[in-house]
């Protein structure tokens, strides 16, 4: 009997990680030092790609039903709309940003985890650990001081920005804290004449102001309030301060009331170089933190979890070689780096101080965002459907795509039908003609492949799609040897 996998931290990432492992029949324990789940709304946006992955987990509908759909984002300077990014055209079953407070995301994910048969162990802190080539010896301490030592096959640190796991590994969290102060307020706004289901970013000479709808009448207000004056964080914002910023930078006549959360924050941009050290892995804020511009932090972390879980499940069930796990850090570290760069750029543009630079920025933005191709690229980036792994060692490059998606790309998803990766086992999907050859191939790899082939994206091709929905390879009709080789040489699966 194999030992369990220990997930440290039950924020959105740890919960997703534990739920995915449990769904795939891997014994898992998830501990959190906090006595209760967060009641803070922190991350507000669940993007399309995360929703697609939640559909795959079997709980996407809960989130969609609980959230509020935002269908466009605008950048406004004075009376001019510099950019209008419409999400309707994004090729996904979820062409919108789902606004859902993080406390709700965590509540729903924990319910899903419970349905998978696992309870979060709260008030349990990872004290220290010792990882060897064979196992991870972790010491857990309960609130009453009781200590327990457990022997885990792997440990995954989903323990947030101040990660004890990362510190225990001695990994550097390289990057900076930006020297500007920001305020945040979740409250009621009245008098706003913009569309209720659009997100508005105002570029004002004094700084940026963003208004995110949370539900009808309720908004999150985020604004930068200038250079940091000291090392200490400024006090939380006040309703009066928020009102003054709305009056000055907003479209006018907005009245703020009934604040639920008033806070201030600074932006950190940091990342570890490697998300893995032997049997210990990092995911979510423990591995990368960045500007909330673009709202990608939690989404990126939840997607880290989905990337690692199916690989770990195959390895745990001895259906794949251990080396499959190496691709996790390579793939997700590249995504983390890109998110950091993109969010950093958006922040830099938003907080430009010089009048000349602002004029140039506004002019260039209105020209660039005037191009529908640019708006389309931006929408695909924001919704995270553009994420892919073309450079991954798990992707077999090919010159011919036979008119379908390329290796490394997310496989297009139809709203109908069962998503790839759903079900109790991590299975690759074969998009190929249903004939004797595909049936024979599936029969030879029944522990790795879905039972039936899916309709190919074009007549003369074969697409092998990973359990997390990314194209592993594209082959021509009849090129079964290529798929066979992929399984054995590239993914190291099917060796158990
Ligand atoms: C104001 C704000 C707005 C944001 N907006 C967005 C947004 O719109 N979209 C988005 O995607 N992201 C956003 N983010 C980022 C998002 O909140 C984080 O990326 C997300 O919470 C990270 O989740 P996590 O599970 O990795 O870490 P966390 O949520 O930090 O969870 C870590 C958990 O680990 C536990 N823990 C820590 N140490 C230990 C230990 N030693 N033992 C046991 N348990 C431990 C903690 O108690 C905690 O529950 C925002 C963040 C802030 C602050």
Short mmCIF file of C-alpha atoms and ligand atoms in Angstrom, two decimals:
data_model
loop_
_atom_site.label_atom_id
_atom_site.label_comp_id
_atom_site.label_asym_id
_atom_site.label_seq_id
_atom_site.Cartn_x
_atom_site.Cartn_y
_atom_site.Cartn_z
CA UNK A 1 0.00 0.00 0.00
CA UNK A 2 1.43 3.36 -1.11
CA UNK A 3 1.54 6.18 1.40
CA UNK A 4 -0.58 9.27 0.99
CA UNK A 5 0.02 12.60 -0.69
CA UNK A 6 0.08 15.58 1.65
CA UNK A 7 -1.34 18.90 0.48
CA UNK A 8 -0.31 21.79 2.72
CA UNK A 9 -2.78 24.69 2.61
CA UNK A 10 -6.49 24.69 1.83
CA UNK A 11 -6.81 27.94 -0.08
CA UNK A 12 -8.26 27.73 -3.60
CA UNK A 13 -5.15 25.98 -4.91
CA UNK A 14 -4.79 23.36 -2.16
CA UNK A 15 -8.50 22.59 -2.34
CA UNK A 16 -8.32 22.14 -6.13
CA UNK A 17 -5.21 20.00 -5.78
CA UNK A 18 -6.74 17.74 -3.14
CA UNK A 19 -10.03 17.46 -5.03
CA UNK A 20 -8.30 16.47 -8.27
CA UNK A 21 -6.15 13.85 -6.54
CA UNK A 22 -9.14 12.46 -4.67
CA UNK A 23 -11.20 12.33 -7.87
CA UNK A 24 -8.44 10.25 -9.43
CA UNK A 25 -8.45 7.83 -6.51
CA UNK A 26 -5.20 9.00 -4.91
CA UNK A 27 -5.18 8.93 -1.09
CA UNK A 28 -4.69 12.51 0.02
CA UNK A 29 -4.63 14.56 3.21
CA UNK A 30 -5.07 18.32 3.15
CA UNK A 31 -4.19 20.43 6.18
CA UNK A 32 -4.56 24.13 6.90
CA UNK A 33 -3.24 26.02 9.89
CA UNK A 34 -6.22 28.40 9.90
CA UNK A 35 -9.20 27.35 12.01
CA UNK A 36 -11.65 28.50 9.32
CA UNK A 37 -11.92 29.23 5.63
CA UNK A 38 -11.28 32.82 4.54
CA UNK A 39 -14.29 35.17 4.58
CA UNK A 40 -12.43 37.68 2.36
CA UNK A 41 -13.47 38.24 -1.22
CA UNK A 42 -9.80 38.55 -2.43
CA UNK A 43 -9.71 37.02 -5.93
CA UNK A 44 -12.89 38.01 -7.71
CA UNK A 45 -12.49 36.73 -11.23
CA UNK A 46 -12.75 33.13 -12.35
CA UNK A 47 -11.63 33.09 -15.97
CA UNK A 48 -12.93 30.94 -18.84
CA UNK A 49 -10.07 28.44 -18.82
CA UNK A 50 -10.49 27.80 -15.11
CA UNK A 51 -14.22 27.28 -15.67
CA UNK A 52 -13.46 24.78 -18.42
CA UNK A 53 -11.22 22.88 -16.00
CA UNK A 54 -13.92 23.01 -13.33
CA UNK A 55 -16.38 21.52 -15.84
CA UNK A 56 -13.89 18.70 -16.26
CA UNK A 57 -13.87 18.21 -12.49
CA UNK A 58 -17.66 17.98 -12.55
CA UNK A 59 -18.41 21.11 -10.51
CA UNK A 60 -18.24 23.98 -13.04
CA UNK A 61 -21.99 24.52 -13.01
CA UNK A 62 -22.01 25.34 -9.28
CA UNK A 63 -19.57 28.17 -9.84
CA UNK A 64 -21.37 29.54 -12.88
CA UNK A 65 -24.70 29.52 -11.02
CA UNK A 66 -23.18 31.32 -8.03
CA UNK A 67 -21.29 34.02 -9.97
CA UNK A 68 -22.01 37.13 -12.00
CA UNK A 69 -21.00 37.23 -15.66
CA UNK A 70 -18.96 40.14 -16.98
CA UNK A 71 -18.78 40.22 -20.75
CA UNK A 72 -16.43 43.08 -21.59
CA UNK A 73 -13.56 45.17 -20.23
CA UNK A 74 -13.01 48.84 -21.07
CA UNK A 75 -10.04 51.16 -20.69
CA UNK A 76 -11.23 54.74 -20.41
CA UNK A 77 -9.25 58.00 -20.31
CA UNK A 78 -11.34 61.12 -19.72
CA UNK A 79 -14.30 60.88 -22.05
CA UNK A 80 -12.59 58.47 -24.47
CA UNK A 81 -12.88 54.71 -24.45
CA UNK A 82 -9.40 53.62 -25.52
CA UNK A 83 -10.18 49.92 -25.55
CA UNK A 84 -13.31 47.83 -25.49
CA UNK A 85 -12.45 44.15 -25.10
CA UNK A 86 -15.51 42.07 -25.77
CA UNK A 87 -15.40 38.53 -24.41
CA UNK A 88 -18.46 37.23 -26.28
CA UNK A 89 -16.36 36.08 -29.22
CA UNK A 90 -13.91 34.00 -27.17
CA UNK A 91 -14.07 30.39 -28.35
CA UNK A 92 -15.11 28.71 -25.10
CA UNK A 93 -18.32 27.47 -23.50
CA UNK A 94 -17.73 30.31 -20.98
CA UNK A 95 -17.16 33.53 -22.96
CA UNK A 96 -17.14 35.84 -19.92
CA UNK A 97 -15.31 36.62 -16.70
CA UNK A 98 -17.16 35.07 -13.80
CA UNK A 99 -17.20 37.38 -10.80
CA UNK A 100 -17.23 35.29 -7.65
CA UNK A 101 -15.66 36.24 -4.31
CA UNK A 102 -12.77 33.95 -3.37
CA UNK A 103 -14.60 32.98 -0.17
CA UNK A 104 -17.33 31.51 -2.38
CA UNK A 105 -14.84 29.83 -4.71
CA UNK A 106 -13.29 28.16 -1.67
CA UNK A 107 -16.67 27.19 -0.22
CA UNK A 108 -17.74 25.51 -3.45
CA UNK A 109 -14.39 23.81 -3.99
CA UNK A 110 -14.44 22.47 -0.44
CA UNK A 111 -17.94 21.10 -1.02
CA UNK A 112 -16.66 19.37 -4.14
CA UNK A 113 -13.69 18.00 -2.19
CA UNK A 114 -16.04 16.68 0.50
CA UNK A 115 -18.12 15.01 -2.22
CA UNK A 116 -14.88 13.30 -3.32
CA UNK A 117 -14.64 11.90 0.21
CA UNK A 118 -11.96 14.17 1.72
CA UNK A 119 -12.29 16.64 4.62
CA UNK A 120 -9.90 19.53 5.23
CA UNK A 121 -7.99 19.13 8.49
CA UNK A 122 -8.16 22.64 9.92
CA UNK A 123 -6.05 24.04 12.73
CA UNK A 124 -3.22 21.76 11.56
CA UNK A 125 0.07 23.40 10.68
CA UNK A 126 3.04 21.99 8.84
CA UNK A 127 5.87 22.53 11.33
CA UNK A 128 8.82 21.02 9.49
CA UNK A 129 9.64 18.29 7.03
CA UNK A 130 12.45 16.14 5.81
CA UNK A 131 12.36 14.91 2.24
CA UNK A 132 14.44 11.94 1.11
CA UNK A 133 14.59 10.06 -2.16
CA UNK A 134 11.88 7.68 -0.90
CA UNK A 135 9.42 9.77 1.08
CA UNK A 136 8.58 13.02 2.84
CA UNK A 137 8.53 12.99 6.62
CA UNK A 138 6.26 15.82 7.69
CA UNK A 139 5.60 17.03 11.23
CA UNK A 140 2.12 18.46 11.69
CA UNK A 141 1.08 20.42 14.77
CA UNK A 142 -2.52 20.83 15.90
CA UNK A 143 -3.84 23.94 17.63
CA UNK A 144 -3.72 22.07 20.97
CA UNK A 145 0.02 21.49 20.51
CA UNK A 146 -0.30 17.82 19.62
CA UNK A 147 2.28 16.75 17.03
CA UNK A 148 1.95 14.05 14.42
CA UNK A 149 4.62 12.79 12.05
CA UNK A 150 3.42 11.46 8.74
CA UNK A 151 5.11 9.66 5.94
CA UNK A 152 3.99 10.98 2.56
CA UNK A 153 4.79 9.79 -0.95
CA UNK A 154 4.79 13.41 -2.13
CA UNK A 155 4.06 16.77 -0.50
CA UNK A 156 2.59 19.75 -2.32
CA UNK A 157 3.02 23.20 -0.79
CA UNK A 158 -0.13 25.19 -1.57
CA UNK A 159 0.51 27.31 1.49
CA UNK A 160 0.44 30.77 -0.03
CA UNK A 161 2.84 33.66 -0.43
CA UNK A 162 4.62 33.04 2.92
CA UNK A 163 4.94 29.32 2.21
CA UNK A 164 6.58 27.24 4.93
CA UNK A 165 7.20 24.55 2.33
CA UNK A 166 9.13 26.96 0.11
CA UNK A 167 11.15 28.17 3.09
CA UNK A 168 11.80 24.60 4.19
CA UNK A 169 13.22 23.87 0.75
CA UNK A 170 15.42 26.95 1.01
CA UNK A 171 14.11 28.19 -2.32
CA UNK A 172 14.52 31.84 -3.23
CA UNK A 173 11.34 33.79 -3.99
CA UNK A 174 12.99 36.12 -6.42
CA UNK A 175 11.49 39.44 -7.44
CA UNK A 176 10.40 42.75 -5.97
CA UNK A 177 7.76 44.59 -4.04
CA UNK A 178 6.62 47.53 -6.15
CA UNK A 179 7.07 50.90 -4.43
CA UNK A 180 3.48 52.10 -4.84
CA UNK A 181 0.45 51.97 -2.56
CA UNK A 182 -2.96 50.66 -3.60
CA UNK A 183 -6.38 50.70 -2.00
CA UNK A 184 -9.25 48.29 -2.39
CA UNK A 185 -12.91 48.55 -1.42
CA UNK A 186 -15.85 46.18 -1.91
CA UNK A 187 -19.02 48.28 -1.62
CA UNK A 188 -22.24 49.52 -3.19
CA UNK A 189 -22.05 52.06 -6.03
CA UNK A 190 -25.00 54.01 -7.32
CA UNK A 191 -25.24 56.55 -10.12
CA UNK A 192 -22.94 54.59 -12.43
CA UNK A 193 -24.15 54.90 -16.01
CA UNK A 194 -21.85 52.27 -17.53
CA UNK A 195 -23.18 48.81 -18.43
CA UNK A 196 -23.59 46.72 -15.27
CA UNK A 197 -21.85 43.69 -16.79
CA UNK A 198 -18.69 45.45 -17.94
CA UNK A 199 -15.45 46.02 -16.11
CA UNK A 200 -14.01 49.55 -16.35
CA UNK A 201 -10.45 50.70 -15.93
CA UNK A 202 -9.96 54.48 -15.81
CA UNK A 203 -6.53 55.84 -16.70
CA UNK A 204 -6.47 59.21 -14.96
CA UNK A 205 -3.57 61.66 -14.66
CA UNK A 206 -3.45 60.95 -10.89
CA UNK A 207 -3.39 57.18 -11.33
CA UNK A 208 -5.54 54.18 -12.15
CA UNK A 209 -9.05 53.40 -10.95
CA UNK A 210 -10.70 50.06 -11.66
CA UNK A 211 -14.35 49.20 -11.08
CA UNK A 212 -15.17 45.49 -11.06
CA UNK A 213 -18.84 44.52 -10.84
CA UNK A 214 -19.38 41.83 -8.19
CA UNK A 215 -23.17 41.61 -8.45
CA UNK A 216 -25.81 44.18 -9.48
CA UNK A 217 -24.98 47.39 -7.56
CA UNK A 218 -21.99 45.91 -5.75
CA UNK A 219 -18.47 46.66 -6.96
CA UNK A 220 -14.82 46.29 -6.15
CA UNK A 221 -12.92 49.57 -6.42
CA UNK A 222 -9.14 49.35 -6.82
CA UNK A 223 -6.92 52.41 -7.19
CA UNK A 224 -3.26 53.26 -6.93
CA UNK A 225 -2.66 56.07 -4.50
CA UNK A 226 0.90 57.05 -5.30
CA UNK A 227 4.41 56.12 -4.28
CA UNK A 228 4.89 54.29 -1.00
CA UNK A 229 6.01 56.78 1.66
CA UNK A 230 7.49 54.25 4.10
CA UNK A 231 8.31 50.59 4.46
CA UNK A 232 5.12 50.06 6.48
CA UNK A 233 1.85 49.44 4.66
CA UNK A 234 -0.49 52.44 4.78
CA UNK A 235 -3.68 52.11 6.86
CA UNK A 236 -6.76 50.55 5.27
CA UNK A 237 -8.72 52.82 2.95
CA UNK A 238 -11.79 54.70 4.21
CA UNK A 239 -15.14 55.26 2.54
CA UNK A 240 -14.40 59.00 2.28
CA UNK A 241 -11.08 58.34 0.57
CA UNK A 242 -12.71 55.95 -1.92
CA UNK A 243 -15.46 58.51 -2.64
CA UNK A 244 -12.87 61.24 -3.26
CA UNK A 245 -11.00 59.03 -5.76
CA UNK A 246 -14.24 58.07 -7.52
CA UNK A 247 -15.18 61.78 -7.80
CA UNK A 248 -11.82 62.72 -9.21
CA UNK A 249 -10.97 59.80 -11.50
CA UNK A 250 -14.37 58.25 -12.30
CA UNK A 251 -17.07 59.30 -14.76
CA UNK A 252 -18.81 61.48 -12.13
CA UNK A 253 -21.97 61.30 -10.03
CA UNK A 254 -21.09 57.94 -8.44
CA UNK A 255 -22.00 57.48 -4.80
CA UNK A 256 -20.24 54.83 -2.72
CA UNK A 257 -21.86 53.27 0.34
CA UNK A 258 -22.12 50.15 2.51
CA UNK A 259 -18.49 49.02 2.43
CA UNK A 260 -17.94 45.32 3.12
CA UNK A 261 -14.16 45.27 2.84
CA UNK A 262 -11.73 48.21 2.91
CA UNK A 263 -8.03 47.43 2.54
CA UNK A 264 -4.70 48.64 1.25
CA UNK A 265 -1.99 46.58 -0.39
CA UNK A 266 1.31 46.59 -2.22
CA UNK A 267 2.15 44.57 -5.27
CA UNK A 268 4.72 41.82 -5.08
CA UNK A 269 6.17 40.26 -8.19
CA UNK A 270 8.00 37.10 -7.22
CA UNK A 271 8.54 33.57 -8.41
CA UNK A 272 10.59 30.50 -7.59
CA UNK A 273 12.85 29.16 -10.31
CA UNK A 274 11.71 25.56 -9.93
CA UNK A 275 8.32 24.31 -8.73
CA UNK A 276 9.76 20.96 -7.69
CA UNK A 277 12.50 19.69 -5.41
CA UNK A 278 12.47 15.89 -5.42
CA UNK A 279 9.27 14.71 -3.73
CA UNK A 280 8.15 18.21 -2.80
CA UNK A 281 6.19 20.48 -5.14
CA UNK A 282 4.96 24.07 -4.96
CA UNK A 283 1.75 25.43 -6.49
CA UNK A 284 -0.18 28.70 -6.44
CA UNK A 285 1.00 31.72 -4.47
CA UNK A 286 3.68 29.58 -2.83
CA UNK A 287 5.37 29.48 -6.25
CA UNK A 288 4.41 32.80 -7.86
CA UNK A 289 2.80 36.08 -6.85
CA UNK A 290 2.15 39.07 -9.03
CA UNK A 291 0.13 42.19 -9.58
CA UNK A 292 -3.63 41.62 -9.35
CA UNK A 293 -3.90 43.47 -12.70
CA UNK A 294 -5.52 40.97 -15.02
CA UNK A 295 -6.86 38.96 -12.04
CA UNK A 296 -4.75 35.91 -12.87
CA UNK A 297 -3.22 34.87 -9.53
CA UNK A 298 -5.75 32.41 -8.18
CA UNK A 299 -6.63 31.15 -11.65
CA UNK A 300 -2.98 30.42 -12.41
CA UNK A 301 -2.64 28.54 -9.12
CA UNK A 302 -5.77 26.45 -9.67
CA UNK A 303 -4.45 25.57 -13.11
CA UNK A 304 -1.09 24.57 -11.57
CA UNK A 305 -3.08 22.07 -9.50
CA UNK A 306 -4.93 20.66 -12.51
CA UNK A 307 -1.62 20.27 -14.36
CA UNK A 308 0.08 18.35 -11.56
CA UNK A 309 -2.82 16.20 -10.37
CA UNK A 310 -3.31 13.97 -13.41
CA UNK A 311 0.43 13.35 -13.72
CA UNK A 312 0.73 12.51 -10.04
CA UNK A 313 -2.29 10.21 -10.28
CA UNK A 314 -0.76 8.27 -13.18
CA UNK A 315 2.53 7.95 -11.32
CA UNK A 316 0.82 6.98 -8.08
CA UNK A 317 -1.18 4.29 -9.85
CA UNK A 318 2.05 3.10 -11.50
CA UNK A 319 0.69 3.80 -14.96
CA UNK A 320 3.51 6.25 -15.72
CA UNK A 321 7.18 6.67 -14.99
CA UNK A 322 8.18 9.13 -12.25
CA UNK A 323 9.81 11.32 -14.90
CA UNK A 324 6.33 12.42 -16.03
CA UNK A 325 6.34 14.72 -13.00
CA UNK A 326 9.33 16.66 -14.34
CA UNK A 327 7.13 18.36 -16.91
CA UNK A 328 5.06 20.06 -14.18
CA UNK A 329 7.63 22.67 -13.25
CA UNK A 330 8.75 23.19 -16.85
CA UNK A 331 5.19 23.82 -18.05
CA UNK A 332 3.83 25.81 -15.13
CA UNK A 333 6.96 27.84 -14.47
CA UNK A 334 6.79 29.10 -18.07
CA UNK A 335 3.14 30.07 -17.56
CA UNK A 336 3.97 31.77 -14.23
CA UNK A 337 6.75 33.76 -15.89
CA UNK A 338 4.42 34.93 -18.64
CA UNK A 339 1.67 35.92 -16.20
CA UNK A 340 4.20 37.90 -14.17
CA UNK A 341 5.39 39.73 -17.27
CA UNK A 342 1.89 40.50 -18.57
CA UNK A 343 0.51 41.63 -15.21
CA UNK A 344 3.64 43.73 -14.64
CA UNK A 345 3.18 45.46 -18.01
CA UNK A 346 -0.48 46.23 -17.33
CA UNK A 347 0.46 47.69 -13.95
CA UNK A 348 3.26 49.82 -15.36
CA UNK A 349 0.92 51.25 -17.99
CA UNK A 350 -1.77 51.98 -15.40
CA UNK A 351 0.47 53.84 -12.96
CA UNK A 352 2.50 56.01 -15.35
CA UNK A 353 3.05 59.32 -13.59
CA UNK A 354 4.48 61.64 -16.25
CA UNK A 355 1.95 63.64 -18.26
CA UNK A 356 3.90 63.20 -21.49
CA UNK A 357 4.15 59.44 -21.00
CA UNK A 358 0.42 59.26 -20.25
CA UNK A 359 -0.43 61.15 -23.44
CA UNK A 360 1.73 58.83 -25.52
CA UNK A 361 0.31 55.76 -23.73
CA UNK A 362 -3.28 56.83 -24.38
CA UNK A 363 -2.58 57.58 -28.03
CA UNK A 364 -0.81 54.28 -28.64
CA UNK A 365 -3.47 52.33 -26.71
CA UNK A 366 -6.28 53.79 -28.77
CA UNK A 367 -4.43 52.90 -32.00
CA UNK A 368 -3.45 49.41 -30.91
CA UNK A 369 -6.80 48.50 -29.39
CA UNK A 370 -8.50 49.87 -32.48
CA UNK A 371 -7.32 46.69 -34.20
CA UNK A 372 -9.78 43.85 -33.79
CA UNK A 373 -6.94 41.28 -33.97
CA UNK A 374 -5.29 42.87 -30.93
CA UNK A 375 -8.55 42.91 -29.02
CA UNK A 376 -9.01 39.23 -29.86
CA UNK A 377 -5.49 38.35 -28.65
CA UNK A 378 -6.09 40.32 -25.46
CA UNK A 379 -9.42 38.58 -24.83
CA UNK A 380 -7.82 35.14 -25.34
CA UNK A 381 -5.00 36.08 -22.97
CA UNK A 382 -7.28 37.43 -20.25
CA UNK A 383 -9.57 34.42 -20.35
CA UNK A 384 -6.45 32.19 -20.25
CA UNK A 385 -7.60 30.07 -23.17
CA UNK A 386 -4.39 31.11 -24.93
CA UNK A 387 -2.30 29.18 -22.41
CA UNK A 388 -0.53 26.22 -23.96
CA UNK A 389 2.60 24.13 -23.71
CA UNK A 390 4.14 24.16 -27.19
CA UNK A 391 7.69 24.06 -25.79
CA UNK A 392 7.05 21.34 -23.23
CA UNK A 393 9.00 18.09 -23.33
CA UNK A 394 5.54 16.47 -23.12
CA UNK A 395 4.56 17.96 -26.46
CA UNK A 396 5.58 16.29 -29.69
CA UNK A 397 6.09 19.07 -32.22
CA UNK A 398 4.87 18.56 -35.74
CA UNK A 399 4.90 20.56 -38.93
CA UNK A 400 1.48 19.42 -40.10
CA UNK A 401 -1.57 20.22 -38.04
CA UNK A 402 -4.00 18.73 -40.59
CA UNK A 403 -6.26 21.74 -40.15
CA UNK A 404 -6.80 21.21 -36.42
CA UNK A 405 -5.17 22.49 -33.23
CA UNK A 406 -1.37 22.35 -32.99
CA UNK A 407 0.64 20.32 -30.47
CA UNK A 408 0.69 22.11 -27.12
CA UNK A 409 -2.51 24.08 -27.75
CA UNK A 410 -5.63 23.71 -25.68
CA UNK A 411 -7.97 21.44 -27.65
CA UNK A 412 -11.12 23.34 -28.69
CA UNK A 413 -14.04 22.53 -26.44
CA UNK A 414 -17.64 22.15 -27.43
CA UNK A 415 -20.27 23.12 -24.89
CA UNK A 416 -21.97 19.76 -25.37
CA UNK A 417 -20.43 16.42 -24.50
CA UNK A 418 -18.18 15.16 -21.74
CA UNK A 419 -14.98 17.22 -21.32
CA UNK A 420 -11.65 15.44 -21.77
CA UNK A 421 -10.28 14.50 -18.34
CA UNK A 422 -13.66 14.03 -16.68
CA UNK A 423 -14.25 10.79 -14.83
CA UNK A 424 -12.53 8.82 -12.13
CA UNK A 425 -9.25 8.15 -13.97
CA UNK A 426 -6.88 10.43 -15.86
CA UNK A 427 -7.36 9.40 -19.46
CA UNK A 428 -5.92 10.77 -22.69
CA UNK A 429 -8.46 11.25 -25.48
CA UNK A 430 -7.96 10.16 -29.05
CA UNK A 431 -9.56 12.39 -31.66
CA UNK A 432 -9.51 10.06 -34.63
CA UNK A 433 -11.78 8.26 -37.09
CA UNK A 434 -13.77 5.54 -35.37
CA UNK A 435 -12.60 2.42 -37.21
CA UNK A 436 -10.91 -0.88 -36.56
CA UNK A 437 -7.47 0.73 -36.24
CA UNK A 438 -8.45 3.24 -33.59
CA UNK A 439 -10.42 0.56 -31.73
CA UNK A 440 -7.37 -1.73 -31.74
CA UNK A 441 -5.10 1.07 -30.56
CA UNK A 442 -7.46 1.97 -27.72
CA UNK A 443 -7.69 -1.68 -26.72
CA UNK A 444 -3.87 -1.84 -26.46
CA UNK A 445 -3.84 1.20 -24.14
CA UNK A 446 -7.08 0.84 -22.28
CA UNK A 447 -5.61 2.08 -18.99
CA UNK A 448 -4.51 5.36 -20.62
CA UNK A 449 -7.18 6.19 -23.17
CA UNK A 450 -10.85 7.00 -23.14
CA UNK A 451 -12.82 4.02 -24.37
CA UNK A 452 -14.15 5.62 -27.55
CA UNK A 453 -12.39 7.86 -30.06
CA UNK A 454 -13.77 11.38 -30.39
CA UNK A 455 -14.62 13.07 -33.67
CA UNK A 456 -11.31 14.27 -35.21
CA UNK A 457 -10.84 18.01 -35.83
CA UNK A 458 -10.25 17.16 -39.50
CA UNK A 459 -10.73 14.00 -41.56
CA UNK A 460 -7.13 12.98 -42.12
CA UNK A 461 -5.61 13.55 -38.70
CA UNK A 462 -5.20 11.99 -35.27
CA UNK A 463 -5.03 14.18 -32.19
CA UNK A 464 -3.93 12.84 -28.83
CA UNK A 465 -5.25 15.11 -26.09
CA UNK A 466 -3.94 15.01 -22.51
CA UNK A 467 -6.23 14.58 -19.50
CA UNK A 468 -5.96 18.35 -18.87
CA UNK A 469 -7.19 19.14 -22.37
CA UNK A 470 -3.95 20.07 -24.18
CA UNK A 471 -2.90 18.54 -27.50
CA UNK A 472 0.00 16.16 -26.93
CA UNK A 473 0.56 15.34 -30.58
CA UNK A 474 -0.91 15.52 -34.04
CA UNK A 475 -0.39 12.65 -36.44
CA UNK A 476 -1.58 11.79 -39.91
CA UNK A 477 -4.20 9.13 -40.45
CA UNK A 478 -2.72 5.69 -39.80
CA UNK A 479 0.39 7.01 -38.00
CA UNK A 480 -0.28 4.90 -34.93
CA UNK A 481 3.41 4.27 -34.39
CA UNK A 482 3.83 7.96 -33.61
CA UNK A 483 1.19 7.82 -30.90
CA UNK A 484 2.69 4.60 -29.56
CA UNK A 485 6.11 6.17 -29.42
CA UNK A 486 4.70 9.20 -27.66
CA UNK A 487 3.31 7.08 -24.86
CA UNK A 488 6.54 5.20 -24.31
CA UNK A 489 9.26 7.69 -25.09
CA UNK A 490 7.79 11.11 -24.34
CA UNK A 491 5.25 10.66 -21.58
CA UNK A 492 6.74 7.50 -20.07
CA UNK A 493 3.23 6.20 -19.54
CA UNK A 494 1.99 2.68 -19.94
CA UNK A 495 5.02 1.18 -18.23
CA UNK A 496 3.36 -0.11 -15.10
C1 LIG B 1 -6.86 42.00 -2.93
C2 LIG B 1 -6.58 40.82 -3.77
C3 LIG B 1 -7.24 40.68 -4.97
C4 LIG B 1 -6.99 39.58 -5.77
N1 LIG B 1 -7.67 39.45 -6.95
C5 LIG B 1 -7.48 38.34 -7.72
C6 LIG B 1 -8.29 38.07 -8.88
O1 LIG B 1 -9.21 38.82 -9.22
N2 LIG B 1 -8.05 36.94 -9.60
C7 LIG B 1 -7.08 36.06 -9.23
O2 LIG B 1 -6.90 35.04 -9.93
N3 LIG B 1 -6.31 36.27 -8.12
C8 LIG B 1 -6.49 37.38 -7.35
N4 LIG B 1 -5.79 37.55 -6.20
C9 LIG B 1 -4.78 36.55 -5.80
C10 LIG B 1 -5.41 35.39 -5.05
O3 LIG B 1 -6.09 35.81 -3.91
C11 LIG B 1 -4.31 34.42 -4.68
O4 LIG B 1 -3.57 34.15 -5.84
C12 LIG B 1 -4.88 33.12 -4.10
O5 LIG B 1 -5.44 33.29 -2.83
C13 LIG B 1 -3.77 32.08 -3.97
O6 LIG B 1 -4.30 30.90 -3.51
P1 LIG B 1 -3.39 29.83 -2.76
O7 LIG B 1 -4.30 28.71 -2.45
O8 LIG B 1 -2.16 29.61 -3.54
O9 LIG B 1 -2.90 30.56 -1.43
P2 LIG B 1 -3.75 31.13 -0.21
O10 LIG B 1 -5.09 31.56 -0.64
O11 LIG B 1 -2.87 32.13 0.45
O12 LIG B 1 -3.94 29.88 0.75
C14 LIG B 1 -2.85 29.34 1.47
C15 LIG B 1 -3.40 28.54 2.65
O13 LIG B 1 -2.30 27.87 3.27
C16 LIG B 1 -2.47 27.91 4.67
N5 LIG B 1 -1.14 27.76 5.28
C17 LIG B 1 -0.09 28.61 5.24
N6 LIG B 1 0.97 28.10 5.89
C18 LIG B 1 0.59 26.88 6.35
C19 LIG B 1 1.26 25.85 7.10
N7 LIG B 1 2.53 25.97 7.51
N8 LIG B 1 0.56 24.74 7.42
C20 LIG B 1 -0.73 24.59 7.02
N9 LIG B 1 -1.40 25.53 6.32
C21 LIG B 1 -0.74 26.66 5.98
C22 LIG B 1 -3.12 29.26 4.91
O14 LIG B 1 -3.82 29.29 6.14
C23 LIG B 1 -4.05 29.41 3.71
O15 LIG B 1 -5.34 28.94 3.98
C24 LIG B 1 -6.03 38.63 -5.37
C25 LIG B 1 -5.37 38.78 -4.13
C26 LIG B 1 -5.65 39.86 -3.34
C27 LIG B 1 -4.95 39.99 -2.00
#
